[in-house]
């Protein structure tokens, strides 16, 4: 099914709705940015109260004129139409989406408001990143949660400062779409960004890294009518116990 998201005419707006069990009935709009579904309010934007649902279970997002669902390394899997998915999968209004014991469906409405999406905070600038990362790590140590880190580095053939600023801005915007309230995005250097998450598993880090790689590979960077082809590399690490400094984090990235 083709969904119309145009802003200049009446459009169908997608909403995700719990259909079973009835006592957990709730819904959430699928807005321009990803909708993360899970058990934890600090890890998800649509919270489901089911012990079989992971803290950060899956996410829904718009791709062209479709709504896609992607598992985020959950323990018990994400099912569409009764089949466990292993990669991004289109979710249609007739499909049942099952997470744990909860069944959801996609509604398309012409009279519903658009999702209220608050933009994520801009990345911490390079001059303040060591302190911000240190504070993030200290909080993780106090609460005893694991920490995941992904570094995104950009290399360009063009020496132009304008092109570099444009590409870094596009990369930053893509990362900010993935950022939840407890995550930290910091400028690690002039051409690199560090994304920190807490309470995350090895499987979830690997899934998130693969998802980012796929998005960067599909992203077109058009500057003044010309396509720019940056070389974007990713390194990641996970820590059962949070280290103390940003340098300790970057030293373990692979």
Short mmCIF file of C-alpha atoms in Angstrom, two decimals:
data_model
loop_
_atom_site.label_atom_id
_atom_site.label_comp_id
_atom_site.label_asym_id
_atom_site.label_seq_id
_atom_site.Cartn_x
_atom_site.Cartn_y
_atom_site.Cartn_z
CA UNK A 1 0.00 0.00 0.00
CA UNK A 2 1.26 3.48 -0.88
CA UNK A 3 0.88 6.02 1.91
CA UNK A 4 0.57 9.71 1.17
CA UNK A 5 2.55 11.91 3.56
CA UNK A 6 2.42 15.13 1.53
CA UNK A 7 1.85 18.26 3.62
CA UNK A 8 0.06 20.30 0.93
CA UNK A 9 -3.03 18.07 0.66
CA UNK A 10 -5.12 15.76 2.82
CA UNK A 11 -2.86 12.90 3.86
CA UNK A 12 -2.99 9.62 5.69
CA UNK A 13 -1.10 9.70 8.95
CA UNK A 14 0.15 6.42 10.44
CA UNK A 15 -0.53 5.52 14.08
CA UNK A 16 0.53 2.39 15.94
CA UNK A 17 -2.22 0.91 18.14
CA UNK A 18 -2.28 -1.89 20.74
CA UNK A 19 -5.13 -4.29 19.89
CA UNK A 20 -4.32 -7.06 22.41
CA UNK A 21 -4.60 -7.35 25.34
CA UNK A 22 -7.44 -4.80 25.56
CA UNK A 23 -6.43 -3.63 29.05
CA UNK A 24 -3.15 -2.28 27.58
CA UNK A 25 -4.90 -0.34 24.82
CA UNK A 26 -2.79 2.66 23.78
CA UNK A 27 -1.49 4.28 20.62
CA UNK A 28 1.27 6.49 19.28
CA UNK A 29 1.77 8.37 16.05
CA UNK A 30 4.55 7.31 13.68
CA UNK A 31 6.13 10.67 12.95
CA UNK A 32 8.95 11.84 10.69
CA UNK A 33 11.57 10.44 13.08
CA UNK A 34 11.86 6.83 14.29
CA UNK A 35 9.35 5.54 16.85
CA UNK A 36 11.21 3.27 19.30
CA UNK A 37 8.96 0.73 21.04
CA UNK A 38 10.02 -1.05 24.22
CA UNK A 39 9.52 -1.69 27.93
CA UNK A 40 11.65 1.14 29.31
CA UNK A 41 10.54 4.77 29.33
CA UNK A 42 14.17 5.91 29.19
CA UNK A 43 14.94 3.72 26.15
CA UNK A 44 11.69 3.99 24.18
CA UNK A 45 9.18 6.56 22.98
CA UNK A 46 6.23 4.11 22.99
CA UNK A 47 6.30 2.10 26.23
CA UNK A 48 4.68 -1.36 26.51
CA UNK A 49 4.19 -3.01 29.90
CA UNK A 50 5.15 -6.61 29.15
CA UNK A 51 8.12 -8.49 30.65
CA UNK A 52 8.61 -10.28 27.32
CA UNK A 53 9.23 -6.94 25.59
CA UNK A 54 12.83 -5.71 25.64
CA UNK A 55 13.71 -2.28 26.98
CA UNK A 56 14.47 -1.10 23.44
CA UNK A 57 12.62 -3.69 21.35
CA UNK A 58 11.96 -2.39 17.85
CA UNK A 59 11.46 0.80 15.92
CA UNK A 60 9.13 2.04 13.24
CA UNK A 61 10.09 4.66 10.70
CA UNK A 62 8.95 6.10 7.40
CA UNK A 63 10.84 5.19 4.26
CA UNK A 64 9.60 7.00 1.17
CA UNK A 65 5.87 6.20 1.22
CA UNK A 66 6.02 3.14 3.49
CA UNK A 67 6.16 2.42 7.21
CA UNK A 68 9.01 0.06 8.13
CA UNK A 69 9.64 -1.91 11.32
CA UNK A 70 13.06 -3.10 12.47
CA UNK A 71 13.99 -5.28 15.44
CA UNK A 72 16.63 -3.70 17.70
CA UNK A 73 18.27 -6.89 18.93
CA UNK A 74 15.40 -7.83 21.24
CA UNK A 75 15.54 -11.01 23.30
CA UNK A 76 12.22 -12.46 22.10
CA UNK A 77 12.02 -11.09 18.58
CA UNK A 78 9.67 -8.95 16.52
CA UNK A 79 6.94 -10.66 14.48
CA UNK A 80 5.02 -9.33 11.48
CA UNK A 81 2.13 -11.48 10.28
CA UNK A 82 3.31 -14.30 12.54
CA UNK A 83 6.85 -14.39 11.09
CA UNK A 84 9.92 -13.31 13.02
CA UNK A 85 11.69 -10.55 11.10
CA UNK A 86 15.46 -10.42 10.61
CA UNK A 87 15.77 -7.02 8.96
CA UNK A 88 13.75 -3.90 8.08
CA UNK A 89 10.26 -5.04 7.06
CA UNK A 90 7.32 -3.11 5.66
CA UNK A 91 4.35 -2.89 8.04
CA UNK A 92 0.97 -2.63 6.34
CA UNK A 93 -2.38 -1.80 7.95
CA UNK A 94 -3.59 -5.43 7.66
CA UNK A 95 -0.46 -6.84 9.34
CA UNK A 96 -0.29 -7.85 12.99
CA UNK A 97 2.87 -6.69 14.78
CA UNK A 98 3.64 -8.84 17.83
CA UNK A 99 6.10 -7.95 20.58
CA UNK A 100 6.08 -10.41 23.46
CA UNK A 101 2.43 -10.98 24.37
CA UNK A 102 1.30 -7.68 22.84
CA UNK A 103 -0.28 -7.38 19.39
CA UNK A 104 -0.33 -4.04 17.57
CA UNK A 105 -1.67 -2.77 14.26
CA UNK A 106 -1.02 0.22 12.04
CA UNK A 107 -3.88 2.67 11.52
CA UNK A 108 -4.01 5.24 8.72
CA UNK A 109 -6.06 8.32 9.55
CA UNK A 110 -6.92 11.49 7.71
CA UNK A 111 -8.15 13.34 10.80
CA UNK A 112 -5.24 12.63 13.17
CA UNK A 113 -2.63 15.24 14.11
CA UNK A 114 0.95 14.70 13.07
CA UNK A 115 3.27 13.18 15.66
CA UNK A 116 4.67 15.71 18.11
CA UNK A 117 8.39 15.11 17.75
CA UNK A 118 10.75 17.21 19.82
CA UNK A 119 14.14 17.54 18.16
CA UNK A 120 17.04 15.88 19.91
CA UNK A 121 19.61 18.11 21.51
CA UNK A 122 22.49 19.18 19.24
CA UNK A 123 25.76 17.31 19.74
CA UNK A 124 28.00 18.47 22.54
CA UNK A 125 30.74 20.59 20.94
CA UNK A 126 34.31 19.27 20.86
CA UNK A 127 35.52 21.68 23.54
CA UNK A 128 32.98 20.33 26.03
CA UNK A 129 32.78 16.68 24.95
CA UNK A 130 35.32 15.25 27.42
CA UNK A 131 33.39 16.68 30.37
CA UNK A 132 29.99 15.64 28.97
CA UNK A 133 31.21 12.11 28.23
CA UNK A 134 32.77 11.91 31.71
CA UNK A 135 29.47 12.94 33.29
CA UNK A 136 27.58 10.35 31.22
CA UNK A 137 30.00 7.60 32.23
CA UNK A 138 29.91 8.61 35.90
CA UNK A 139 26.10 8.39 35.89
CA UNK A 140 26.28 4.92 34.33
CA UNK A 141 28.73 3.77 37.01
CA UNK A 142 26.48 5.10 39.79
CA UNK A 143 23.49 3.17 38.46
CA UNK A 144 25.51 0.10 37.50
CA UNK A 145 24.34 -0.08 33.88
CA UNK A 146 26.31 -1.07 30.81
CA UNK A 147 27.42 1.49 28.21
CA UNK A 148 27.50 1.21 24.43
CA UNK A 149 29.50 3.53 22.18
CA UNK A 150 29.53 4.07 18.42
CA UNK A 151 31.94 6.45 16.74
CA UNK A 152 31.10 7.82 13.28
CA UNK A 153 34.04 9.20 11.29
CA UNK A 154 33.84 11.02 7.95
CA UNK A 155 36.53 11.34 5.29
CA UNK A 156 36.18 13.59 2.26
CA UNK A 157 38.20 13.99 -0.93
CA UNK A 158 37.13 17.64 -1.16
CA UNK A 159 39.21 20.12 0.88
CA UNK A 160 36.34 22.63 0.92
CA UNK A 161 35.26 23.75 4.39
CA UNK A 162 31.74 24.36 3.08
CA UNK A 163 31.44 20.79 1.79
CA UNK A 164 32.83 19.39 5.05
CA UNK A 165 30.38 21.45 7.11
CA UNK A 166 27.48 20.32 4.90
CA UNK A 167 28.33 16.61 5.12
CA UNK A 168 28.94 16.72 8.88
CA UNK A 169 25.61 18.49 9.29
CA UNK A 170 23.81 15.77 7.34
CA UNK A 171 25.53 13.00 9.30
CA UNK A 172 24.69 14.74 12.57
CA UNK A 173 21.03 15.06 11.60
CA UNK A 174 20.83 11.33 10.81
CA UNK A 175 22.33 10.47 14.19
CA UNK A 176 20.03 12.88 16.03
CA UNK A 177 17.03 11.03 14.58
CA UNK A 178 18.25 7.93 16.43
CA UNK A 179 18.91 9.73 19.71
CA UNK A 180 16.72 9.07 22.74
CA UNK A 181 16.51 11.19 25.88
CA UNK A 182 19.17 9.21 27.78
CA UNK A 183 21.63 9.03 24.87
CA UNK A 184 24.57 11.37 24.39
CA UNK A 185 25.88 12.64 21.06
CA UNK A 186 29.21 14.44 21.26
CA UNK A 187 31.66 15.93 18.78
CA UNK A 188 34.71 13.68 19.17
CA UNK A 189 36.80 15.60 16.62
CA UNK A 190 36.39 17.85 13.57
CA UNK A 191 35.23 14.89 11.46
CA UNK A 192 33.86 12.43 14.03
CA UNK A 193 30.95 12.01 16.43
CA UNK A 194 30.58 9.76 19.48
CA UNK A 195 27.16 8.27 20.27
CA UNK A 196 26.75 6.87 23.80
CA UNK A 197 23.88 4.72 25.09
CA UNK A 198 23.34 2.99 28.42
CA UNK A 199 21.86 -0.34 29.50
CA UNK A 200 22.37 -1.98 26.10
CA UNK A 201 23.41 -5.49 25.02
CA UNK A 202 26.10 -6.63 22.58
CA UNK A 203 23.38 -7.77 20.18
CA UNK A 204 21.65 -4.39 20.32
CA UNK A 205 24.91 -2.54 19.67
CA UNK A 206 25.62 -4.77 16.64
CA UNK A 207 22.09 -4.27 15.31
CA UNK A 208 22.25 -0.50 15.79
CA UNK A 209 25.65 -0.29 14.08
CA UNK A 210 24.41 -2.31 11.09
CA UNK A 211 21.32 -0.11 10.85
CA UNK A 212 23.43 3.06 10.86
CA UNK A 213 25.76 1.65 8.21
CA UNK A 214 22.79 0.87 5.99
CA UNK A 215 21.36 4.36 6.40
CA UNK A 216 24.66 6.07 5.60
CA UNK A 217 25.11 3.88 2.51
CA UNK A 218 21.65 4.83 1.23
CA UNK A 219 21.92 8.52 2.07
CA UNK A 220 22.55 10.86 -0.86
CA UNK A 221 24.68 13.91 -0.05
CA UNK A 222 23.80 16.63 -2.57
CA UNK A 223 25.68 19.92 -2.26
CA UNK A 224 24.83 22.71 -4.71
CA UNK A 225 23.54 20.18 -7.22
CA UNK A 226 26.56 17.88 -7.02
CA UNK A 227 26.61 14.52 -5.25
CA UNK A 228 29.26 14.18 -2.56
CA UNK A 229 30.52 10.69 -1.70
CA UNK A 230 32.02 10.77 1.79
CA UNK A 231 33.73 7.73 3.29
CA UNK A 232 31.90 7.04 6.54
CA UNK A 233 33.34 4.51 8.97
CA UNK A 234 31.89 3.16 12.21
CA UNK A 235 33.61 1.76 15.29
CA UNK A 236 31.87 0.48 18.39
CA UNK A 237 32.39 -0.96 21.86
CA UNK A 238 30.34 -2.08 24.83
CA UNK A 239 31.31 -1.91 28.50
CA UNK A 240 29.72 -3.95 31.29
CA UNK A 241 31.15 -1.35 33.65
CA UNK A 242 31.45 2.19 32.38
CA UNK A 243 35.03 3.49 32.04
CA UNK A 244 35.98 6.83 33.55
CA UNK A 245 37.06 8.92 30.56
CA UNK A 246 36.33 9.51 26.89
CA UNK A 247 39.88 8.42 26.07
CA UNK A 248 39.21 5.01 27.64
CA UNK A 249 36.10 4.65 25.50
CA UNK A 250 37.78 5.53 22.21
CA UNK A 251 40.74 3.26 23.01
CA UNK A 252 38.39 0.25 22.97
CA UNK A 253 36.48 1.10 19.78
CA UNK A 254 36.82 -1.43 16.95
#
